[in-house]
Amino acid sequence: MADPMTQPTPPTPPHPTTGLEPQAALDAEMAAISSSYAATLDATGASEAGVRRDYPPYRSSRLRHPTKDPHQVDPEGIELWSPVFGARDVDPLEADLTIQRGGEPQGERMVVTGRVVDGDGRPVRRQLVEIWQANAGGRYVHQRDQHPAPLDPHFTGMGRCLTDDDGTYRFTTIRPGPYPWRNHHNAWRPGHIHFSVFGTQFTQRLVTQMYFPGDPLTALDPICQAVVDPAARARLVAAYDHDVTQHEWATGYRWDIVLTGAHRTPLEPEEDA
Amino acid sequence: MTSTPTSTPTSTPGQTAGPFFHYALPYDGDHLLVPPGSPGATWLHGTVRDGEGTPVPDALVEVWQSDAAGEVPRLAGSLRRDGRSFTGFGRCATDAEGRYGFSTLVPGTPFFAVAVFARGLLHRLATRAYLPGSSDALLDALPAERRATLMTTEDAHGLRFDVHLQGPHETVFLTYPGEAG
Ligand SMILES: [Fe+2]
């Protein structure tokens, strides 16, 4: 993104063995973008609620983000609706990631729950939520994950559920570990759970990631920091909730997901309840 | 619940799907909205390319569409298809050459709604794949070379729709009012 406030960072030598840039180089780039954003916010009051499409510190975005402005349209026809998912699609047991492989996975058992609501605060009912994540050691069940941490024979790391009539989803899983990646030298993703969410309209389709409170790696992570507004970034972080925590069983986290506004005038009576 | 307006919550930002969605999001029959070769079936397909024209082998394409009569499908069963019900939703991970394809019906309305996800894409991209010969307000508002990026073309297999994430042939991607910038 053309940004006059962002100074080019001074060249930093790559790591002698990996050839990758040091974290300090990334930190300087991210700090420059943050201060530029803060200055713009001060001057104009225009906050950015979303994630930047173009965020150079996330190196693999370089050739993959659109460079032309997106074209704004009023949604029409099929875009005003979402696919319907039902009991046929999702077995309730798919919401428990700790029972999929015939044994207890290693790690901190946790419950993560929250509500999916639209931009007007209305619950998104009986809609599909999919998650995927690394195991407690930070390893994905994916052939391209080369992180030398152990696979867990009792953990796959994918789950699905349907929201209930209040828009609530709920998963039982294992707290995912951080994992290294090659964005730069000694790059580590903070622990996170990938979420895929449908709304009442296809325009609300969202794929995102949930982070954990107090994780020191989020400040170093170019994917998380691509949400440049601190308040917006905080909406990606779950809250520890002792009321969700279960006695002698699992810790509990709460994370609500707010989709963009719905454009279709509600027609189904239950949507007005 | 009362109808008293409360403070409008602000939407949750998107994040990239990353490289490791393959064991979670694809599913058996995800790209087969209708059985291949069944009456009325077509093949909506194309290649996803990056800003240098290189195929993107780790993208995920979703399609959502009306049925052949132009009705919005209201049937469950996209994740576990019964081979008879047309649910209107499909999903396809690109292959090693960046290709995706859907066995589906030609919608009775002008376009397929398309969503694209990938490592390196921080937010999902939304676009429309229009049937050949379509015309509407959005298409009319675009210069010819930009309009062409939204048009499917007929080929020997069915309907072709390539996606260019960036570059001179960059696909027109859409935002909707109220979407976070
Ligand atoms: Fe991840």
PDB file of N, CA and C in Angstrom, chain B residues 15-77:
ATOM      1  N   GLN B  15      -8.670 -13.366   8.638  1.00  0.00           N
ATOM      2  CA  GLN B  15      -7.271 -13.772   8.663  1.00  0.00           C
ATOM      3  C   GLN B  15      -7.093 -14.834   7.582  1.00  0.00           C
ATOM      4  N   THR B  16      -5.876 -15.005   7.142  1.00  0.00           N
ATOM      5  CA  THR B  16      -5.635 -15.960   6.057  1.00  0.00           C
ATOM      6  C   THR B  16      -6.042 -17.386   6.448  1.00  0.00           C
ATOM      7  N   ALA B  17      -6.452 -18.162   5.444  1.00  0.00           N
ATOM      8  CA  ALA B  17      -6.726 -19.585   5.672  1.00  0.00           C
ATOM      9  C   ALA B  17      -5.428 -20.363   5.883  1.00  0.00           C
ATOM     10  N   GLY B  18      -4.294 -19.767   5.490  1.00  0.00           N
ATOM     11  CA  GLY B  18      -3.001 -20.416   5.701  1.00  0.00           C
ATOM     12  C   GLY B  18      -2.805 -21.633   4.806  1.00  0.00           C
ATOM     13  N   PRO B  19      -1.710 -22.351   5.010  1.00  0.00           N
ATOM     14  CA  PRO B  19      -1.395 -23.485   4.130  1.00  0.00           C
ATOM     15  C   PRO B  19      -1.961 -24.830   4.585  1.00  0.00           C
ATOM     16  N   PHE B  20      -2.573 -24.869   5.755  1.00  0.00           N
ATOM     17  CA  PHE B  20      -2.869 -26.183   6.358  1.00  0.00           C
ATOM     18  C   PHE B  20      -4.354 -26.512   6.460  1.00  0.00           C
ATOM     19  N   PHE B  21      -5.174 -25.951   5.546  1.00  0.00           N
ATOM     20  CA  PHE B  21      -6.622 -26.198   5.641  1.00  0.00           C
ATOM     21  C   PHE B  21      -7.052 -27.505   4.985  1.00  0.00           C
ATOM     22  N   HIS B  22      -6.115 -28.168   4.288  1.00  0.00           N
ATOM     23  CA  HIS B  22      -6.539 -29.255   3.402  1.00  0.00           C
ATOM     24  C   HIS B  22      -7.160 -30.446   4.108  1.00  0.00           C
ATOM     25  N   TYR B  23      -6.786 -30.682   5.353  1.00  0.00           N
ATOM     26  CA  TYR B  23      -7.392 -31.835   6.035  1.00  0.00           C
ATOM     27  C   TYR B  23      -8.690 -31.436   6.745  1.00  0.00           C
ATOM     28  N   ALA B  24      -9.064 -30.149   6.641  1.00  0.00           N
ATOM     29  CA  ALA B  24     -10.234 -29.677   7.380  1.00  0.00           C
ATOM     30  C   ALA B  24     -11.382 -29.221   6.488  1.00  0.00           C
ATOM     31  N   LEU B  25     -11.087 -28.415   5.486  1.00  0.00           N
ATOM     32  CA  LEU B  25     -12.184 -27.811   4.717  1.00  0.00           C
ATOM     33  C   LEU B  25     -12.663 -28.651   3.532  1.00  0.00           C
ATOM     34  N   PRO B  26     -11.761 -29.241   2.735  1.00  0.00           N
ATOM     35  CA  PRO B  26     -12.269 -30.109   1.666  1.00  0.00           C
ATOM     36  C   PRO B  26     -12.971 -31.348   2.244  1.00  0.00           C
ATOM     37  N   TYR B  27     -13.892 -31.894   1.493  1.00  0.00           N
ATOM     38  CA  TYR B  27     -14.607 -33.093   1.943  1.00  0.00           C
ATOM     39  C   TYR B  27     -15.024 -33.886   0.710  1.00  0.00           C
ATOM     40  N   ASP B  28     -15.375 -35.128   0.917  1.00  0.00           N
ATOM     41  CA  ASP B  28     -15.755 -35.983  -0.209  1.00  0.00           C
ATOM     42  C   ASP B  28     -16.936 -35.372  -0.950  1.00  0.00           C
ATOM     43  N   GLY B  29     -16.796 -35.219  -2.244  1.00  0.00           N
ATOM     44  CA  GLY B  29     -17.896 -34.699  -3.047  1.00  0.00           C
ATOM     45  C   GLY B  29     -18.064 -33.197  -2.961  1.00  0.00           C
ATOM     46  N   ASP B  30     -17.061 -32.523  -2.374  1.00  0.00           N
ATOM     47  CA  ASP B  30     -17.218 -31.075  -2.167  1.00  0.00           C
ATOM     48  C   ASP B  30     -17.476 -30.299  -3.455  1.00  0.00           C
ATOM     49  N   HIS B  31     -16.831 -30.744  -4.545  1.00  0.00           N
ATOM     50  CA  HIS B  31     -16.935 -29.990  -5.804  1.00  0.00           C
ATOM     51  C   HIS B  31     -17.948 -30.597  -6.776  1.00  0.00           C
ATOM     52  N   LEU B  32     -18.691 -31.588  -6.308  1.00  0.00           N
ATOM     53  CA  LEU B  32     -19.665 -32.253  -7.177  1.00  0.00           C
ATOM     54  C   LEU B  32     -21.079 -31.877  -6.738  1.00  0.00           C
ATOM     55  N   LEU B  33     -21.544 -30.704  -7.185  1.00  0.00           N
ATOM     56  CA  LEU B  33     -22.892 -30.256  -6.820  1.00  0.00           C
ATOM     57  C   LEU B  33     -23.938 -31.138  -7.472  1.00  0.00           C
ATOM     58  N   VAL B  34     -23.585 -31.659  -8.648  1.00  0.00           N
ATOM     59  CA  VAL B  34     -24.392 -32.696  -9.299  1.00  0.00           C
ATOM     60  C   VAL B  34     -23.429 -33.772  -9.781  1.00  0.00           C
ATOM     61  N   PRO B  35     -23.894 -35.012  -9.888  1.00  0.00           N
ATOM     62  CA  PRO B  35     -22.994 -36.056 -10.382  1.00  0.00           C
ATOM     63  C   PRO B  35     -22.509 -35.708 -11.796  1.00  0.00           C
ATOM     64  N   PRO B  36     -21.193 -35.864 -12.045  1.00  0.00           N
ATOM     65  CA  PRO B  36     -20.685 -35.555 -13.387  1.00  0.00           C
ATOM     66  C   PRO B  36     -21.425 -36.376 -14.441  1.00  0.00           C
ATOM     67  N   GLY B  37     -21.773 -35.722 -15.519  1.00  0.00           N
ATOM     68  CA  GLY B  37     -22.449 -36.429 -16.599  1.00  0.00           C
ATOM     69  C   GLY B  37     -23.945 -36.555 -16.427  1.00  0.00           C
ATOM     70  N   SER B  38     -24.471 -36.090 -15.298  1.00  0.00           N
ATOM     71  CA  SER B  38     -25.927 -36.173 -15.113  1.00  0.00           C
ATOM     72  C   SER B  38     -26.603 -35.122 -15.984  1.00  0.00           C
ATOM     73  N   PRO B  39     -27.915 -35.264 -16.204  1.00  0.00           N
ATOM     74  CA  PRO B  39     -28.599 -34.335 -17.112  1.00  0.00           C
ATOM     75  C   PRO B  39     -28.410 -32.884 -16.680  1.00  0.00           C
ATOM     76  N   GLY B  40     -27.986 -32.051 -17.607  1.00  0.00           N
ATOM     77  CA  GLY B  40     -27.815 -30.623 -17.321  1.00  0.00           C
ATOM     78  C   GLY B  40     -26.501 -30.272 -16.681  1.00  0.00           C
ATOM     79  N   ALA B  41     -25.651 -31.264 -16.403  1.00  0.00           N
ATOM     80  CA  ALA B  41     -24.395 -30.974 -15.705  1.00  0.00           C
ATOM     81  C   ALA B  41     -23.438 -30.206 -16.606  1.00  0.00           C
ATOM     82  N   THR B  42     -22.754 -29.227 -16.000  1.00  0.00           N
ATOM     83  CA  THR B  42     -21.665 -28.546 -16.693  1.00  0.00           C
ATOM     84  C   THR B  42     -20.443 -28.597 -15.794  1.00  0.00           C
ATOM     85  N   TRP B  43     -19.317 -28.136 -16.308  1.00  0.00           N
ATOM     86  CA  TRP B  43     -18.057 -28.154 -15.551  1.00  0.00           C
ATOM     87  C   TRP B  43     -17.568 -26.715 -15.469  1.00  0.00           C
ATOM     88  N   LEU B  44     -17.748 -26.124 -14.288  1.00  0.00           N
ATOM     89  CA  LEU B  44     -17.252 -24.760 -14.047  1.00  0.00           C
ATOM     90  C   LEU B  44     -15.828 -24.911 -13.538  1.00  0.00           C
ATOM     91  N   HIS B  45     -14.877 -24.368 -14.251  1.00  0.00           N
ATOM     92  CA  HIS B  45     -13.488 -24.669 -13.900  1.00  0.00           C
ATOM     93  C   HIS B  45     -12.568 -23.517 -14.297  1.00  0.00           C
ATOM     94  N   GLY B  46     -11.361 -23.550 -13.760  1.00  0.00           N
ATOM     95  CA  GLY B  46     -10.383 -22.534 -14.112  1.00  0.00           C
ATOM     96  C   GLY B  46      -9.123 -22.710 -13.295  1.00  0.00           C
ATOM     97  N   THR B  47      -8.245 -21.735 -13.435  1.00  0.00           N
ATOM     98  CA  THR B  47      -6.957 -21.745 -12.739  1.00  0.00           C
ATOM     99  C   THR B  47      -6.850 -20.474 -11.914  1.00  0.00           C
ATOM    100  N   VAL B  48      -6.328 -20.614 -10.709  1.00  0.00           N
ATOM    101  CA  VAL B  48      -6.060 -19.451  -9.866  1.00  0.00           C
ATOM    102  C   VAL B  48      -4.582 -19.100 -10.030  1.00  0.00           C
ATOM    103  N   ARG B  49      -4.296 -17.839 -10.355  1.00  0.00           N
ATOM    104  CA  ARG B  49      -2.913 -17.409 -10.596  1.00  0.00           C
ATOM    105  C   ARG B  49      -2.545 -16.214  -9.738  1.00  0.00           C
ATOM    106  N   ASP B  50      -1.240 -16.103  -9.429  1.00  0.00           N
ATOM    107  CA  ASP B  50      -0.772 -14.970  -8.639  1.00  0.00           C
ATOM    108  C   ASP B  50      -0.338 -13.824  -9.548  1.00  0.00           C
ATOM    109  N   GLY B  51       0.294 -12.808  -8.966  1.00  0.00           N
ATOM    110  CA  GLY B  51       0.642 -11.599  -9.699  1.00  0.00           C
ATOM    111  C   GLY B  51       1.678 -11.806 -10.788  1.00  0.00           C
ATOM    112  N   GLU B  52       2.385 -12.927 -10.762  1.00  0.00           N
ATOM    113  CA  GLU B  52       3.325 -13.236 -11.846  1.00  0.00           C
ATOM    114  C   GLU B  52       2.762 -14.264 -12.813  1.00  0.00           C
ATOM    115  N   GLY B  53       1.491 -14.594 -12.634  1.00  0.00           N
ATOM    116  CA  GLY B  53       0.861 -15.566 -13.522  1.00  0.00           C
ATOM    117  C   GLY B  53       1.120 -17.009 -13.123  1.00  0.00           C
ATOM    118  N   THR B  54       1.803 -17.193 -11.994  1.00  0.00           N
ATOM    119  CA  THR B  54       2.104 -18.550 -11.532  1.00  0.00           C
ATOM    120  C   THR B  54       0.855 -19.173 -10.912  1.00  0.00           C
ATOM    121  N   PRO B  55       0.523 -20.408 -11.248  1.00  0.00           N
ATOM    122  CA  PRO B  55      -0.647 -21.053 -10.642  1.00  0.00           C
ATOM    123  C   PRO B  55      -0.504 -21.141  -9.120  1.00  0.00           C
ATOM    124  N   VAL B  56      -1.606 -20.990  -8.433  1.00  0.00           N
ATOM    125  CA  VAL B  56      -1.626 -21.037  -6.964  1.00  0.00           C
ATOM    126  C   VAL B  56      -2.128 -22.422  -6.547  1.00  0.00           C
ATOM    127  N   PRO B  57      -1.227 -23.277  -6.043  1.00  0.00           N
ATOM    128  CA  PRO B  57      -1.626 -24.660  -5.769  1.00  0.00           C
ATOM    129  C   PRO B  57      -2.272 -24.863  -4.403  1.00  0.00           C
ATOM    130  N   ASP B  58      -2.383 -23.793  -3.618  1.00  0.00           N
ATOM    131  CA  ASP B  58      -2.973 -23.961  -2.279  1.00  0.00           C
ATOM    132  C   ASP B  58      -4.079 -22.936  -2.026  1.00  0.00           C
ATOM    133  N   ALA B  59      -4.914 -22.768  -3.032  1.00  0.00           N
ATOM    134  CA  ALA B  59      -6.099 -21.915  -2.867  1.00  0.00           C
ATOM    135  C   ALA B  59      -7.326 -22.794  -2.660  1.00  0.00           C
ATOM    136  N   LEU B  60      -8.374 -22.183  -2.148  1.00  0.00           N
ATOM    137  CA  LEU B  60      -9.663 -22.861  -1.992  1.00  0.00           C
ATOM    138  C   LEU B  60     -10.717 -21.963  -2.635  1.00  0.00           C
ATOM    139  N   VAL B  61     -11.507 -22.559  -3.526  1.00  0.00           N
ATOM    140  CA  VAL B  61     -12.542 -21.813  -4.233  1.00  0.00           C
ATOM    141  C   VAL B  61     -13.893 -22.334  -3.783  1.00  0.00           C
ATOM    142  N   GLU B  62     -14.811 -21.426  -3.474  1.00  0.00           N
ATOM    143  CA  GLU B  62     -16.178 -21.821  -3.150  1.00  0.00           C
ATOM    144  C   GLU B  62     -17.139 -21.188  -4.146  1.00  0.00           C
ATOM    145  N   VAL B  63     -18.183 -21.939  -4.463  1.00  0.00           N
ATOM    146  CA  VAL B  63     -19.214 -21.432  -5.348  1.00  0.00           C
ATOM    147  C   VAL B  63     -20.569 -21.588  -4.658  1.00  0.00           C
ATOM    148  N   TRP B  64     -21.425 -20.611  -4.886  1.00  0.00           N
ATOM    149  CA  TRP B  64     -22.777 -20.602  -4.315  1.00  0.00           C
ATOM    150  C   TRP B  64     -23.681 -20.028  -5.386  1.00  0.00           C
ATOM    151  N   GLN B  65     -24.750 -20.745  -5.730  1.00  0.00           N
ATOM    152  CA  GLN B  65     -25.483 -20.404  -6.939  1.00  0.00           C
ATOM    153  C   GLN B  65     -26.948 -20.817  -6.856  1.00  0.00           C
ATOM    154  N   SER B  66     -27.736 -20.235  -7.735  1.00  0.00           N
ATOM    155  CA  SER B  66     -29.130 -20.653  -7.868  1.00  0.00           C
ATOM    156  C   SER B  66     -29.202 -21.951  -8.675  1.00  0.00           C
ATOM    157  N   ASP B  67     -30.363 -22.559  -8.645  1.00  0.00           N
ATOM    158  CA  ASP B  67     -30.550 -23.773  -9.450  1.00  0.00           C
ATOM    159  C   ASP B  67     -30.872 -23.398 -10.902  1.00  0.00           C
ATOM    160  N   ALA B  68     -31.140 -24.396 -11.722  1.00  0.00           N
ATOM    161  CA  ALA B  68     -31.320 -24.139 -13.150  1.00  0.00           C
ATOM    162  C   ALA B  68     -32.537 -23.259 -13.426  1.00  0.00           C
ATOM    163  N   ALA B  69     -33.490 -23.273 -12.486  1.00  0.00           N
ATOM    164  CA  ALA B  69     -34.693 -22.448 -12.662  1.00  0.00           C
ATOM    165  C   ALA B  69     -34.518 -21.053 -12.069  1.00  0.00           C
ATOM    166  N   GLY B  70     -33.342 -20.808 -11.481  1.00  0.00           N
ATOM    167  CA  GLY B  70     -33.099 -19.491 -10.900  1.00  0.00           C
ATOM    168  C   GLY B  70     -33.537 -19.352  -9.454  1.00  0.00           C
ATOM    169  N   GLU B  71     -33.959 -20.477  -8.852  1.00  0.00           N
ATOM    170  CA  GLU B  71     -34.377 -20.437  -7.450  1.00  0.00           C
ATOM    171  C   GLU B  71     -33.165 -20.597  -6.535  1.00  0.00           C
ATOM    172  N   VAL B  72     -33.251 -19.938  -5.362  1.00  0.00           N
ATOM    173  CA  VAL B  72     -32.197 -20.075  -4.359  1.00  0.00           C
ATOM    174  C   VAL B  72     -32.386 -21.417  -3.651  1.00  0.00           C
ATOM    175  N   PRO B  73     -31.382 -22.303  -3.703  1.00  0.00           N
ATOM    176  CA  PRO B  73     -31.544 -23.607  -3.023  1.00  0.00           C
ATOM    177  C   PRO B  73     -31.689 -23.419  -1.514  1.00  0.00           C
ATOM    178  N   ARG B  74     -32.645 -24.111  -0.923  1.00  0.00           N
ATOM    179  CA  ARG B  74     -32.837 -24.039   0.532  1.00  0.00           C
ATOM    180  C   ARG B  74     -32.732 -25.432   1.148  1.00  0.00           C
ATOM    181  N   LEU B  75     -31.948 -26.303   0.534  1.00  0.00           N
ATOM    182  CA  LEU B  75     -31.807 -27.673   1.015  1.00  0.00           C
ATOM    183  C   LEU B  75     -30.466 -27.856   1.695  1.00  0.00           C
ATOM    184  N   ALA B  76     -30.481 -28.543   2.848  1.00  0.00           N
ATOM    185  CA  ALA B  76     -29.234 -28.937   3.497  1.00  0.00           C
ATOM    186  C   ALA B  76     -28.616 -30.090   2.717  1.00  0.00           C
ATOM    187  N   GLY B  77     -27.388 -30.445   3.090  1.00  0.00           N
ATOM    188  CA  GLY B  77     -26.775 -31.620   2.497  1.00  0.00           C
ATOM    189  C   GLY B  77     -25.556 -31.343   1.631  1.00  0.00           C
TER     190      GLY B  77
END
